Each structure stands twice: as structure tokens, then as C-alpha cells.
Tab-separated table of C-alpha atoms and ligand atoms in Angstrom:
chain	number	residue	atom	x	y	z
A	1	UNK	CA	0.012	0.055	-0.092
A	2	UNK	CA	1.476	3.388	-0.952
A	3	UNK	CA	0.559	6.579	0.869
A	4	UNK	CA	1.791	10.223	0.640
A	5	UNK	CA	2.637	9.776	4.378
A	6	UNK	CA	5.226	7.132	3.508
A	7	UNK	CA	7.256	10.013	1.894
A	8	UNK	CA	6.612	12.851	4.223
A	9	UNK	CA	5.828	11.455	7.585
A	10	UNK	CA	6.754	7.836	7.876
A	11	UNK	CA	6.856	8.099	11.722
A	12	UNK	CA	3.028	8.823	11.777
A	13	UNK	CA	2.273	6.366	9.190
A	14	UNK	CA	4.213	3.725	11.211
A	15	UNK	CA	1.972	4.312	14.176
A	16	UNK	CA	-1.254	4.242	12.050
A	17	UNK	CA	-0.266	1.042	10.649
A	18	UNK	CA	0.416	-0.354	14.062
A	19	UNK	CA	-3.071	0.723	15.179
A	20	UNK	CA	-4.529	-1.004	12.131
A	21	UNK	CA	-2.695	-4.135	13.222
A	22	UNK	CA	-3.972	-3.757	16.771
A	23	UNK	CA	-7.561	-3.175	15.654
A	24	UNK	CA	-7.378	-6.260	13.316
A	25	UNK	CA	-5.761	-8.648	15.804
A	26	UNK	CA	-7.284	-7.564	19.181
A	27	UNK	CA	-10.840	-8.015	20.267
A	28	UNK	CA	-12.468	-4.618	20.749
A	29	UNK	CA	-15.017	-4.808	23.556
A	30	UNK	CA	-15.189	-1.227	24.769
A	31	UNK	CA	-18.864	-0.583	24.619
A	32	UNK	CA	-18.641	2.831	23.185
A	33	UNK	CA	-16.350	1.888	20.386
A	34	UNK	CA	-17.092	0.595	16.856
A	35	UNK	CA	-15.641	0.029	13.461
A	36	UNK	CA	-16.946	2.664	11.181
A	37	UNK	CA	-17.574	2.107	7.379
A	38	UNK	CA	-14.733	2.594	4.895
A	39	UNK	CA	-17.057	4.903	2.958
A	40	UNK	CA	-17.287	7.094	6.109
A	41	UNK	CA	-13.487	7.179	6.412
A	42	UNK	CA	-13.128	8.117	2.726
A	43	UNK	CA	-15.536	11.074	3.338
A	44	UNK	CA	-13.653	12.015	6.418
A	45	UNK	CA	-10.236	12.002	4.597
A	46	UNK	CA	-11.515	14.228	1.724
A	47	UNK	CA	-10.983	17.807	0.552
A	48	UNK	CA	-13.981	18.936	2.677
A	49	UNK	CA	-11.476	19.258	5.551
A	50	UNK	CA	-10.258	22.378	3.829
A	51	UNK	CA	-13.562	24.231	3.855
A	52	UNK	CA	-14.729	26.878	6.346
A	53	UNK	CA	-18.502	26.981	6.473
A	54	UNK	CA	-19.562	28.961	9.632
A	55	UNK	CA	-23.334	29.296	9.701
A	56	UNK	CA	-25.921	26.836	8.411
A	57	UNK	CA	-26.735	25.612	4.835
A	58	UNK	CA	-27.591	28.544	2.540
A	59	UNK	CA	-26.741	31.046	5.397
A	60	UNK	CA	-23.065	30.934	5.642
A	61	UNK	CA	-20.428	33.684	6.573
A	62	UNK	CA	-18.145	32.274	3.831
A	63	UNK	CA	-18.222	32.079	0.117
A	64	UNK	CA	-17.756	28.739	-1.841
A	65	UNK	CA	-20.187	26.790	0.408
A	66	UNK	CA	-22.350	25.630	-2.520
A	67	UNK	CA	-21.375	21.966	-2.233
A	68	UNK	CA	-20.914	21.753	1.562
A	69	UNK	CA	-24.358	23.279	1.843
A	70	UNK	CA	-25.755	20.254	-0.166
A	71	UNK	CA	-23.794	17.832	1.976
A	72	UNK	CA	-24.979	19.284	5.316
A	73	UNK	CA	-28.586	19.396	3.981
A	74	UNK	CA	-28.268	15.750	3.138
A	75	UNK	CA	-26.876	14.894	6.586
A	76	UNK	CA	-29.727	16.869	8.196
A	77	UNK	CA	-32.480	15.273	6.129
A	78	UNK	CA	-31.061	11.725	6.659
A	79	UNK	CA	-30.884	12.244	10.394
A	80	UNK	CA	-34.456	13.576	10.482
A	81	UNK	CA	-35.603	10.583	8.536
A	82	UNK	CA	-33.610	8.070	10.591
A	83	UNK	CA	-35.008	9.355	13.812
A	84	UNK	CA	-38.322	10.395	12.489
A	85	UNK	CA	-38.176	13.969	13.975
A	86	UNK	CA	-38.591	17.477	12.639
A	87	UNK	CA	-35.206	19.072	13.467
A	88	UNK	CA	-31.604	18.018	13.513
A	89	UNK	CA	-28.330	19.831	14.160
A	90	UNK	CA	-25.489	17.875	12.835
A	91	UNK	CA	-22.661	20.222	13.692
A	92	UNK	CA	-21.685	19.221	17.261
A	93	UNK	CA	-18.147	18.034	17.274
A	94	UNK	CA	-18.880	15.436	19.915
A	95	UNK	CA	-21.529	14.176	22.244
A	96	UNK	CA	-20.225	16.419	25.081
A	97	UNK	CA	-20.611	19.494	22.918
A	98	UNK	CA	-24.133	18.456	21.800
A	99	UNK	CA	-25.167	18.201	25.512
A	100	UNK	CA	-23.599	21.423	26.483
A	101	UNK	CA	-25.171	23.197	23.515
A	102	UNK	CA	-28.556	22.020	24.630
A	103	UNK	CA	-27.937	23.248	28.201
A	104	UNK	CA	-26.759	26.574	26.919
A	105	UNK	CA	-29.812	26.861	24.601
A	106	UNK	CA	-32.372	26.048	27.141
A	107	UNK	CA	-31.057	26.745	30.543
A	108	UNK	CA	-29.627	29.737	32.478
A	109	UNK	CA	-26.320	29.600	34.607
A	110	UNK	CA	-27.204	28.006	38.008
A	111	UNK	CA	-30.319	26.348	36.739
A	112	UNK	CA	-30.759	22.750	38.038
A	113	UNK	CA	-30.164	19.671	36.171
A	114	UNK	CA	-31.149	16.234	37.430
A	115	UNK	CA	-28.982	13.564	35.751
A	116	UNK	CA	-27.714	10.106	36.192
A	117	UNK	CA	-24.811	9.789	38.530
A	118	UNK	CA	-21.405	9.312	36.794
A	119	UNK	CA	-20.597	6.512	39.182
A	120	UNK	CA	-23.916	4.833	38.598
A	121	UNK	CA	-23.478	4.783	34.759
A	122	UNK	CA	-24.178	8.423	33.887
A	123	UNK	CA	-21.912	10.779	31.658
A	124	UNK	CA	-19.624	13.533	32.767
A	125	UNK	CA	-21.779	16.009	30.915
A	126	UNK	CA	-24.823	15.016	32.927
A	127	UNK	CA	-23.773	17.506	35.653
A	128	UNK	CA	-20.607	15.745	37.152
A	129	UNK	CA	-18.700	18.237	39.278
A	130	UNK	CA	-15.488	17.804	37.322
A	131	UNK	CA	-17.368	18.804	34.144
A	132	UNK	CA	-18.309	22.271	33.226
A	133	UNK	CA	-21.947	21.088	33.415
A	134	UNK	CA	-21.564	20.613	37.096
A	135	UNK	CA	-19.884	24.041	37.549
A	136	UNK	CA	-22.219	26.233	35.456
A	137	UNK	CA	-25.432	24.430	36.524
A	138	UNK	CA	-26.517	23.129	39.910
A	139	UNK	CA	-26.491	19.429	39.397
A	140	UNK	CA	-28.301	16.727	41.239
A	141	UNK	CA	-28.411	12.992	40.631
A	142	UNK	CA	-30.286	9.830	40.578
A	143	UNK	CA	-28.712	6.470	40.366
A	144	UNK	CA	-29.282	2.719	40.320
A	145	UNK	CA	-30.346	0.376	43.196
A	146	UNK	CA	-28.109	-2.476	44.223
A	147	UNK	CA	-29.892	-4.543	41.629
A	148	UNK	CA	-28.402	-2.371	38.948
A	149	UNK	CA	-31.725	-0.764	37.888
A	150	UNK	CA	-33.264	2.778	37.998
A	151	UNK	CA	-35.947	3.115	40.667
A	152	UNK	CA	-38.385	5.500	38.975
A	153	UNK	CA	-40.221	6.285	42.070
A	154	UNK	CA	-36.952	7.518	43.717
A	155	UNK	CA	-36.233	9.620	40.632
A	156	UNK	CA	-39.682	11.101	40.989
A	157	UNK	CA	-39.067	11.835	44.589
A	158	UNK	CA	-35.804	13.385	43.975
A	159	UNK	CA	-37.259	15.593	41.217
A	160	UNK	CA	-40.061	16.589	43.489
A	161	UNK	CA	-37.594	17.821	46.012
A	162	UNK	CA	-35.005	19.273	43.738
A	163	UNK	CA	-37.398	20.785	41.171
A	164	UNK	CA	-34.978	20.720	38.254
A	165	UNK	CA	-35.166	22.800	35.248
A	166	UNK	CA	-34.088	19.859	33.125
A	167	UNK	CA	-33.911	16.155	33.506
A	168	UNK	CA	-31.345	14.213	31.612
A	169	UNK	CA	-32.002	10.558	30.879
A	170	UNK	CA	-29.219	8.512	29.379
A	171	UNK	CA	-26.130	6.629	30.293
A	172	UNK	CA	-22.726	5.283	29.533
A	173	UNK	CA	-23.033	2.132	31.545
A	174	UNK	CA	-26.693	0.830	31.967
A	175	UNK	CA	-27.683	-2.352	30.473
A	176	UNK	CA	-31.429	-2.123	30.729
A	177	UNK	CA	-34.185	-0.277	28.780
A	178	UNK	CA	-34.910	3.279	29.749
A	179	UNK	CA	-38.634	4.146	30.526
A	180	UNK	CA	-38.817	7.250	28.561
A	181	UNK	CA	-42.495	7.626	29.092
A	182	UNK	CA	-42.006	7.516	32.960
A	183	UNK	CA	-39.153	10.028	32.686
A	184	UNK	CA	-41.436	12.325	30.727
A	185	UNK	CA	-44.183	11.960	33.278
A	186	UNK	CA	-41.641	12.906	36.089
A	187	UNK	CA	-40.377	15.830	34.119
A	188	UNK	CA	-43.903	17.154	33.485
A	189	UNK	CA	-44.774	16.842	37.223
A	190	UNK	CA	-42.055	19.201	38.061
A	191	UNK	CA	-42.172	21.500	34.889
A	192	UNK	CA	-38.750	20.383	33.665
A	193	UNK	CA	-37.448	19.877	30.218
A	194	UNK	CA	-36.580	16.272	29.331
A	195	UNK	CA	-33.356	15.695	27.447
A	196	UNK	CA	-32.511	12.079	26.460
A	197	UNK	CA	-28.811	11.443	25.727
A	198	UNK	CA	-28.935	8.247	23.630
A	199	UNK	CA	-25.293	8.193	22.681
A	200	UNK	CA	-24.873	4.547	23.593
A	201	UNK	CA	-28.031	3.111	22.017
A	202	UNK	CA	-28.782	5.336	19.041
A	203	UNK	CA	-27.920	2.533	16.500
A	204	UNK	CA	-30.416	0.193	18.364
A	205	UNK	CA	-33.053	2.974	18.530
A	206	UNK	CA	-33.169	3.523	14.819
A	207	UNK	CA	-33.352	-0.288	14.199
A	208	UNK	CA	-36.332	-0.508	16.577
A	209	UNK	CA	-34.228	-2.627	18.966
A	210	UNK	CA	-34.310	-0.195	21.865
A	211	UNK	CA	-37.124	2.129	23.118
A	212	UNK	CA	-37.327	5.424	21.128
A	213	UNK	CA	-36.989	8.608	23.253
A	214	UNK	CA	-39.542	10.419	20.991
A	215	UNK	CA	-42.180	11.506	21.404
A	216	UNK	CA	-41.411	11.653	25.193
A	217	UNK	CA	-38.021	13.588	25.163
A	218	UNK	CA	-38.181	17.361	24.337
A	219	UNK	CA	-34.657	17.077	23.077
A	220	UNK	CA	-32.533	13.985	22.200
A	221	UNK	CA	-28.714	14.146	21.839
A	222	UNK	CA	-26.292	11.301	20.547
A	223	UNK	CA	-22.856	10.782	19.434
A	224	UNK	CA	-22.618	9.357	15.843
A	225	UNK	CA	-19.732	6.884	16.332
A	226	UNK	CA	-20.856	4.290	19.011
A	227	UNK	CA	-23.742	1.892	17.942
A	228	UNK	CA	-24.439	4.094	15.013
A	229	UNK	CA	-21.092	3.225	13.446
A	230	UNK	CA	-20.554	6.647	11.790
A	231	UNK	CA	-17.699	9.193	12.211
A	232	UNK	CA	-16.814	10.537	15.646
A	233	UNK	CA	-19.253	13.362	16.338
A	234	UNK	CA	-22.459	14.657	17.948
A	235	UNK	CA	-26.002	15.260	16.891
A	236	UNK	CA	-29.012	17.068	18.382
A	237	UNK	CA	-32.622	16.246	17.500
A	238	UNK	CA	-36.021	17.794	18.491
A	239	UNK	CA	-39.498	18.338	17.306
A	240	UNK	CA	-39.782	21.563	19.156
A	241	UNK	CA	-39.406	24.532	16.750
A	242	UNK	CA	-38.677	27.070	19.459
A	243	UNK	CA	-36.022	24.813	20.977
A	244	UNK	CA	-34.605	24.126	17.478
A	245	UNK	CA	-33.995	27.771	16.881
A	246	UNK	CA	-32.294	28.253	20.284
A	247	UNK	CA	-30.187	25.024	19.741
A	248	UNK	CA	-28.977	26.197	16.296
A	249	UNK	CA	-27.774	29.511	17.983
A	250	UNK	CA	-26.295	27.778	20.783
A	251	UNK	CA	-24.159	25.449	18.607
A	252	UNK	CA	-23.060	28.226	16.362
A	253	UNK	CA	-22.023	30.995	17.166
A	254	UNK	CA	-22.638	30.066	20.713
A	255	UNK	CA	-20.274	27.199	21.250
A	256	UNK	CA	-18.446	26.274	18.114
A	257	UNK	CA	-16.936	28.069	15.124
A	258	UNK	CA	-16.480	26.424	11.732
A	259	UNK	CA	-18.305	23.041	11.395
A	260	UNK	CA	-16.143	20.015	10.483
A	261	UNK	CA	-17.503	19.513	7.007
A	262	UNK	CA	-15.526	16.287	6.368
A	263	UNK	CA	-17.059	14.895	9.502
A	264	UNK	CA	-20.529	16.155	8.541
A	265	UNK	CA	-20.110	14.400	5.126
A	266	UNK	CA	-19.085	11.288	7.192
A	267	UNK	CA	-22.290	11.596	9.283
A	268	UNK	CA	-24.370	11.799	6.047
A	269	UNK	CA	-22.712	8.657	4.866
A	270	UNK	CA	-23.153	6.860	8.189
A	271	UNK	CA	-26.901	7.814	8.307
A	272	UNK	CA	-27.178	6.442	4.732
A	273	UNK	CA	-25.951	3.164	6.006
A	274	UNK	CA	-28.275	3.322	9.142
A	275	UNK	CA	-31.271	3.731	6.810
A	276	UNK	CA	-30.405	0.533	4.792
A	277	UNK	CA	-32.592	-2.540	5.573
A	278	UNK	CA	-29.519	-4.542	6.559
A	279	UNK	CA	-28.907	-2.096	9.528
A	280	UNK	CA	-31.691	-3.760	11.322
A	281	UNK	CA	-29.843	-7.151	11.141
A	282	UNK	CA	-26.795	-5.599	12.497
A	283	UNK	CA	-28.594	-4.106	15.563
A	284	UNK	CA	-30.435	-7.282	16.281
A	285	UNK	CA	-27.043	-9.231	16.135
A	286	UNK	CA	-25.471	-6.614	18.571
A	287	UNK	CA	-28.188	-7.358	21.092
A	288	UNK	CA	-28.176	-11.032	20.599
A	289	UNK	CA	-24.533	-11.228	21.001
A	290	UNK	CA	-24.493	-9.107	24.199
A	291	UNK	CA	-27.066	-11.489	25.613
A	292	UNK	CA	-24.895	-14.527	24.889
A	293	UNK	CA	-21.999	-12.808	26.635
A	294	UNK	CA	-24.171	-12.190	29.736
A	295	UNK	CA	-25.583	-15.720	29.685
A	296	UNK	CA	-22.270	-17.508	29.447
A	297	UNK	CA	-20.551	-15.334	32.121
A	298	UNK	CA	-23.406	-15.857	34.495
A	299	UNK	CA	-23.214	-19.665	33.873
A	300	UNK	CA	-19.543	-19.307	34.695
A	301	UNK	CA	-20.504	-17.802	38.024
A	302	UNK	CA	-19.970	-14.119	37.275
A	303	UNK	CA	-22.204	-11.482	38.654
A	304	UNK	CA	-23.642	-9.488	35.635
A	305	UNK	CA	-25.190	-6.359	36.926
A	306	UNK	CA	-29.014	-6.450	36.582
A	307	UNK	CA	-28.650	-10.177	35.637
A	308	UNK	CA	-28.528	-9.585	31.968
A	309	UNK	CA	-28.812	-6.917	29.349
A	310	UNK	CA	-31.469	-5.217	26.987
A	311	UNK	CA	-28.714	-3.489	24.919
A	312	UNK	CA	-25.234	-3.750	23.691
A	313	UNK	CA	-23.422	-3.843	26.911
A	314	UNK	CA	-22.935	-5.662	30.123
A	315	UNK	CA	-21.402	-4.653	33.379
A	316	UNK	CA	-19.569	-7.396	35.291
A	317	UNK	CA	-19.574	-6.778	38.984
A	318	UNK	CA	-16.373	-8.114	40.636
A	319	UNK	CA	-17.484	-7.097	44.099
A	320	UNK	CA	-17.391	-10.764	45.138
A	321	UNK	CA	-13.861	-11.319	43.691
A	322	UNK	CA	-10.480	-10.664	45.248
A	323	UNK	CA	-9.341	-8.524	42.285
A	324	UNK	CA	-10.485	-5.175	41.068
A	325	UNK	CA	-11.766	-3.849	37.800
A	326	UNK	CA	-8.280	-2.478	37.136
A	327	UNK	CA	-6.839	-5.879	37.566
A	328	UNK	CA	-9.430	-7.565	35.270
A	329	UNK	CA	-8.928	-4.806	32.631
A	330	UNK	CA	-5.142	-5.511	32.664
A	331	UNK	CA	-5.524	-9.283	32.448
A	332	UNK	CA	-7.989	-9.126	29.670
A	333	UNK	CA	-5.715	-6.567	27.859
A	334	UNK	CA	-2.847	-8.938	28.182
A	335	UNK	CA	-4.956	-11.574	26.518
A	336	UNK	CA	-5.909	-9.306	23.563
A	337	UNK	CA	-9.295	-8.136	24.764
A	338	UNK	CA	-9.694	-4.451	25.053
A	339	UNK	CA	-12.377	-3.503	27.630
A	340	UNK	CA	-12.631	-0.889	30.370
A	341	UNK	CA	-12.905	-0.920	34.227
A	342	UNK	CA	-16.008	0.439	35.416
A	343	UNK	CA	-17.727	1.388	38.706
A	344	UNK	CA	-20.590	-0.828	39.785
A	345	UNK	CA	-23.686	-0.551	42.174
A	346	UNK	CA	-22.358	-0.699	45.664
A	347	UNK	CA	-18.848	0.467	44.540
A	348	UNK	CA	-16.278	0.773	47.312
A	349	UNK	CA	-13.230	1.536	45.195
A	350	UNK	CA	-11.957	4.682	43.446
A	351	UNK	CA	-12.963	5.328	39.813
A	352	UNK	CA	-9.374	4.540	38.861
A	353	UNK	CA	-9.542	1.134	40.323
A	354	UNK	CA	-13.278	0.126	40.505
A	355	UNK	CA	-14.911	-3.236	41.029
A	356	UNK	CA	-16.294	-3.830	37.560
A	357	UNK	CA	-15.696	-4.268	33.921
A	358	UNK	CA	-17.921	-2.896	31.113
A	359	UNK	CA	-17.961	-5.131	28.011
A	360	UNK	CA	-19.827	-4.358	24.687
A	361	UNK	CA	-20.750	-6.198	21.553
A	362	UNK	CA	-20.967	-3.519	18.830
A	363	UNK	CA	-17.336	-3.619	17.474
A	364	UNK	CA	-17.025	-7.407	17.354
A	365	UNK	CA	-20.463	-7.668	15.769
A	366	UNK	CA	-19.448	-5.216	12.980
A	367	UNK	CA	-16.545	-7.512	12.091
A	368	UNK	CA	-19.001	-10.470	11.835
A	369	UNK	CA	-19.008	-12.200	15.182
A	370	UNK	CA	-22.147	-13.963	15.917
A	371	UNK	CA	-23.428	-16.017	18.989
A	372	UNK	CA	-20.944	-18.798	18.506
A	373	UNK	CA	-17.917	-16.681	18.453
A	374	UNK	CA	-19.352	-14.545	21.531
A	375	UNK	CA	-19.741	-17.877	23.356
A	376	UNK	CA	-16.010	-18.624	22.698
A	377	UNK	CA	-15.078	-15.149	23.788
A	378	UNK	CA	-17.160	-15.172	26.977
A	379	UNK	CA	-15.551	-18.468	28.020
A	380	UNK	CA	-12.074	-17.065	27.367
A	381	UNK	CA	-13.027	-14.058	29.527
A	382	UNK	CA	-14.023	-16.386	32.310
A	383	UNK	CA	-10.817	-18.511	31.864
A	384	UNK	CA	-8.676	-15.350	32.147
A	385	UNK	CA	-10.417	-13.947	35.190
A	386	UNK	CA	-10.705	-17.284	36.959
A	387	UNK	CA	-6.954	-17.474	36.859
A	388	UNK	CA	-6.125	-13.854	36.904
A	389	UNK	CA	-2.501	-13.944	37.887
A	390	UNK	CA	-1.626	-16.602	35.223
A	391	UNK	CA	0.219	-14.551	32.531
A	392	UNK	CA	1.129	-17.680	30.576
A	393	UNK	CA	-2.461	-18.463	30.119
A	394	UNK	CA	-3.164	-14.878	29.032
A	395	UNK	CA	-0.359	-15.160	26.466
A	396	UNK	CA	-1.829	-18.489	25.168
A	397	UNK	CA	-5.432	-17.103	25.034
A	398	UNK	CA	-3.970	-14.012	23.225
A	399	UNK	CA	-2.659	-16.115	20.393
A	400	UNK	CA	-5.853	-18.224	20.123
A	401	UNK	CA	-8.043	-14.842	20.086
A	402	UNK	CA	-5.758	-13.320	17.501
A	403	UNK	CA	-6.367	-16.420	15.219
A	404	UNK	CA	-10.163	-15.987	15.833
A	405	UNK	CA	-9.990	-12.268	15.073
A	406	UNK	CA	-8.005	-12.799	11.773
A	407	UNK	CA	-10.882	-14.943	10.575
A	408	UNK	CA	-12.969	-11.819	10.651
A	409	UNK	CA	-10.707	-9.147	9.234
A	410	UNK	CA	-12.221	-5.663	9.574
A	411	UNK	CA	-9.976	-3.504	7.460
A	412	UNK	CA	-7.501	-4.221	4.764
A	413	UNK	CA	-5.740	-0.829	4.909
A	414	UNK	CA	-4.994	1.827	7.359
A	415	UNK	CA	-6.157	4.866	5.392
A	416	UNK	CA	-9.132	5.140	3.098
B	1	DSN	N1	-19.413	7.859	27.563
B	1	DSN	C1	-17.965	7.405	27.293
B	1	DSN	C2	-18.144	6.009	27.101
B	1	DSN	O1	-19.181	5.441	27.223
B	1	DSN	O2	-17.057	5.305	26.796
B	1	DSN	C3	-17.594	8.228	26.119
B	1	DSN	O3	-17.817	9.604	26.388
């Protein structure tokens, strides 16, 4: 394969090629990661990266936008069709920016946000104190019970006491369905706006494999790169025209300058993939594979939080083990499985150590793994963790899993 980089920056090309090798030979089980489509990468590596286009389609502050206007318009229209809603802003650079833009559009500083606690599976931008969202706004939290599930009566009680201006429902580590209708009822009972952050499950939502936050949520945000398999980026959706106008202003000029037109083209291409009939098959398989993962690990005497999953991820609780999430993460990594340590209900350790591991099925499903392969992988995970100090075993499993991974190649080149 010959690239311009070979001539002018072989050092960077070397690392990119090493990353290609890592992605092809390791098992990617970080629940928020996925393998995007080569067509998305082509769009992202295109001349569009050169173009400034501050503003919105047909209302720009720069000349020469006639083609990027068409591209952004396509991305918007495809997003609206995909989520069956009236308004989409495709410019947020990431999910965090999407969330912050919504807050800045619809809240005033020191207004109250009620979101899911970071240590219970929420996201930094749901009001965590270390995030700007926990500093600009007064943030309050709900969490999960020891069984790993949200207790909606408790959310309602907290909302009644706090009287938030906005309730945020959404998560980074929750394996059950969200009851969006119930969240709406709670939000309405206290006069709060309901924002659903579906970054993790959007790809399942558009396939009808996970509850749709519409018509309950007033605003929906998501990333485009997790279960949606598009480029890295954010997206804001709503059916409320007044909110839509405020959100547009909040994204640009409020928070961001020039939109990343190469990424917006990638979003349009990704949404095009999500609209194809075969997308539903992928989403179904993601869920089915996650269920196999949970089932086998439970059969091997591991505690899966909430005893299963309704989506693409599972949370292994290691509270009953002698080792931590950090130890497990390291051992799995030594055996070629990329995952992440995660806090669990009843957590006693710090977020850097934790007593859990989060595992997801989207990336392995994208490379063609089905139930049979997930059964093998789940058993290997159990083998590794049951003998966690055995580095020789980790080495052996690493070479077995590499062989398995190479039967399902994902990319044949590093740059598209
Ligand atoms: N929410 C993070 C994750 O799920 O990995 C990304 O922001």
C-alpha cells in the first residue's frame, strides 16, 4: 500500500499501521467503540477538511459553500428521516458539545439539572462536578439500586424535592431499557425539560431494537460513532421548533466556530448506512451477541449487573472477587481483549480502580462475530479472570483470540 505519508511522515504512518494491526488482531469490547464504514472514512479523509462554512446551509459567513451546503442538508435530512423527527443539528463536534449546546440553549447559569450519577452509569456532561456542566449548573443526581436498575419512584421523589429545570436521561453504562414515558411523566410533574442522551444506544433505537425517546423527550442528543457506526461526532434532535432555533444559535455561534464539513459528510454517509434495511440485522445481532455474553458469564459464576442486558453492553460486577476492575482490565488486555474498568452498584473502590468491567458487543458484531464466537469469547474471559495472575495463560489465549480475530478481518488498509 502506498501513501503520501510514506514519503513525508513515515513516523506517523508507522503508528497508524500499528494501530491498524492492533484493531485487526485484538478483540475490541469497549462498549462505546465501533468500526466505522470505509465509506465514512473516505468522506472524512476528503478535501472537505479544507472548507470553512460557519453558519448553516444557505446562510453562511463564507463564500464557496455551494457543495458543503448540499452535504450538510443531506446529513440533516437523513438524520431527520432516521430518527423520524422534525429538526436535526449535525454540527456538534462530539456528544459532550451536543449536550452542552442544549444546556446553553435551554437553561440559564445556575439552573438545576437532574441527571444520572457518573458512578452509577451516567456521563460527565450530565452534571458531574468535574465537568463544566456541574460548575455552570446546579447538578443533582439519581442512580441505580443495588440490583443495577433505576428506581423510577426514587427519581420522581428526587425531582419533587430538587425541582430541576431539566432532567437528563441517558447513560454510559446501563444495560437495561430506559422508560422514557415515565421520565416524561416525572419531568412534566415538576415542569422540567426532558433531554435524552442516547449516545450509547442510538444505533439500536433507529433499528427498533431499543425504546425510542421520541415522542417523550423534548430534546435528544447522541454521538454518531458508537452503536451508529458513523464518524466521531455529535447530533441534536428535537420536534420543538422554538427549541430548535435556540439550539442552532447555541451550537453556532454560541459554542463552536467552523463546522467540520468532512465529518458532517461522514455523518451523512453513516446515516445512509443506518437507513439501509440490513442495518436492522446488525442491530439485532449486537443485542443477541450481548445476551450470549451475559448468559455465558453468568453460567460461569460471574455477577452480571441486573442479571443480563437489554442492549449492547454488560457490566460485570467483581465485588465478590479478590481482584479489582483495574486488575481485570489489565488481564483481559494482556490476552488481547480491550475493555474498560467501570464502577458498579455498591462500589467501594475509586474510579481509577473500580470493582467492575464494562463489555460491549458492537465492534465485534461489526466484524462479523455471531453467537458462536461470542460464546467462545465469553468463555475465554471467564478463563482469564478465574486464573487472573496466570500470565502464561493470558499469552496463550491472546494467540488463540488473534487467530479468531483474523478470521474476521475488519480493514485491509489503514487509510481510506
Ligand atoms: N461515555 C463514554 C463511554 O461510554 O465510553 C464516552 O464519552
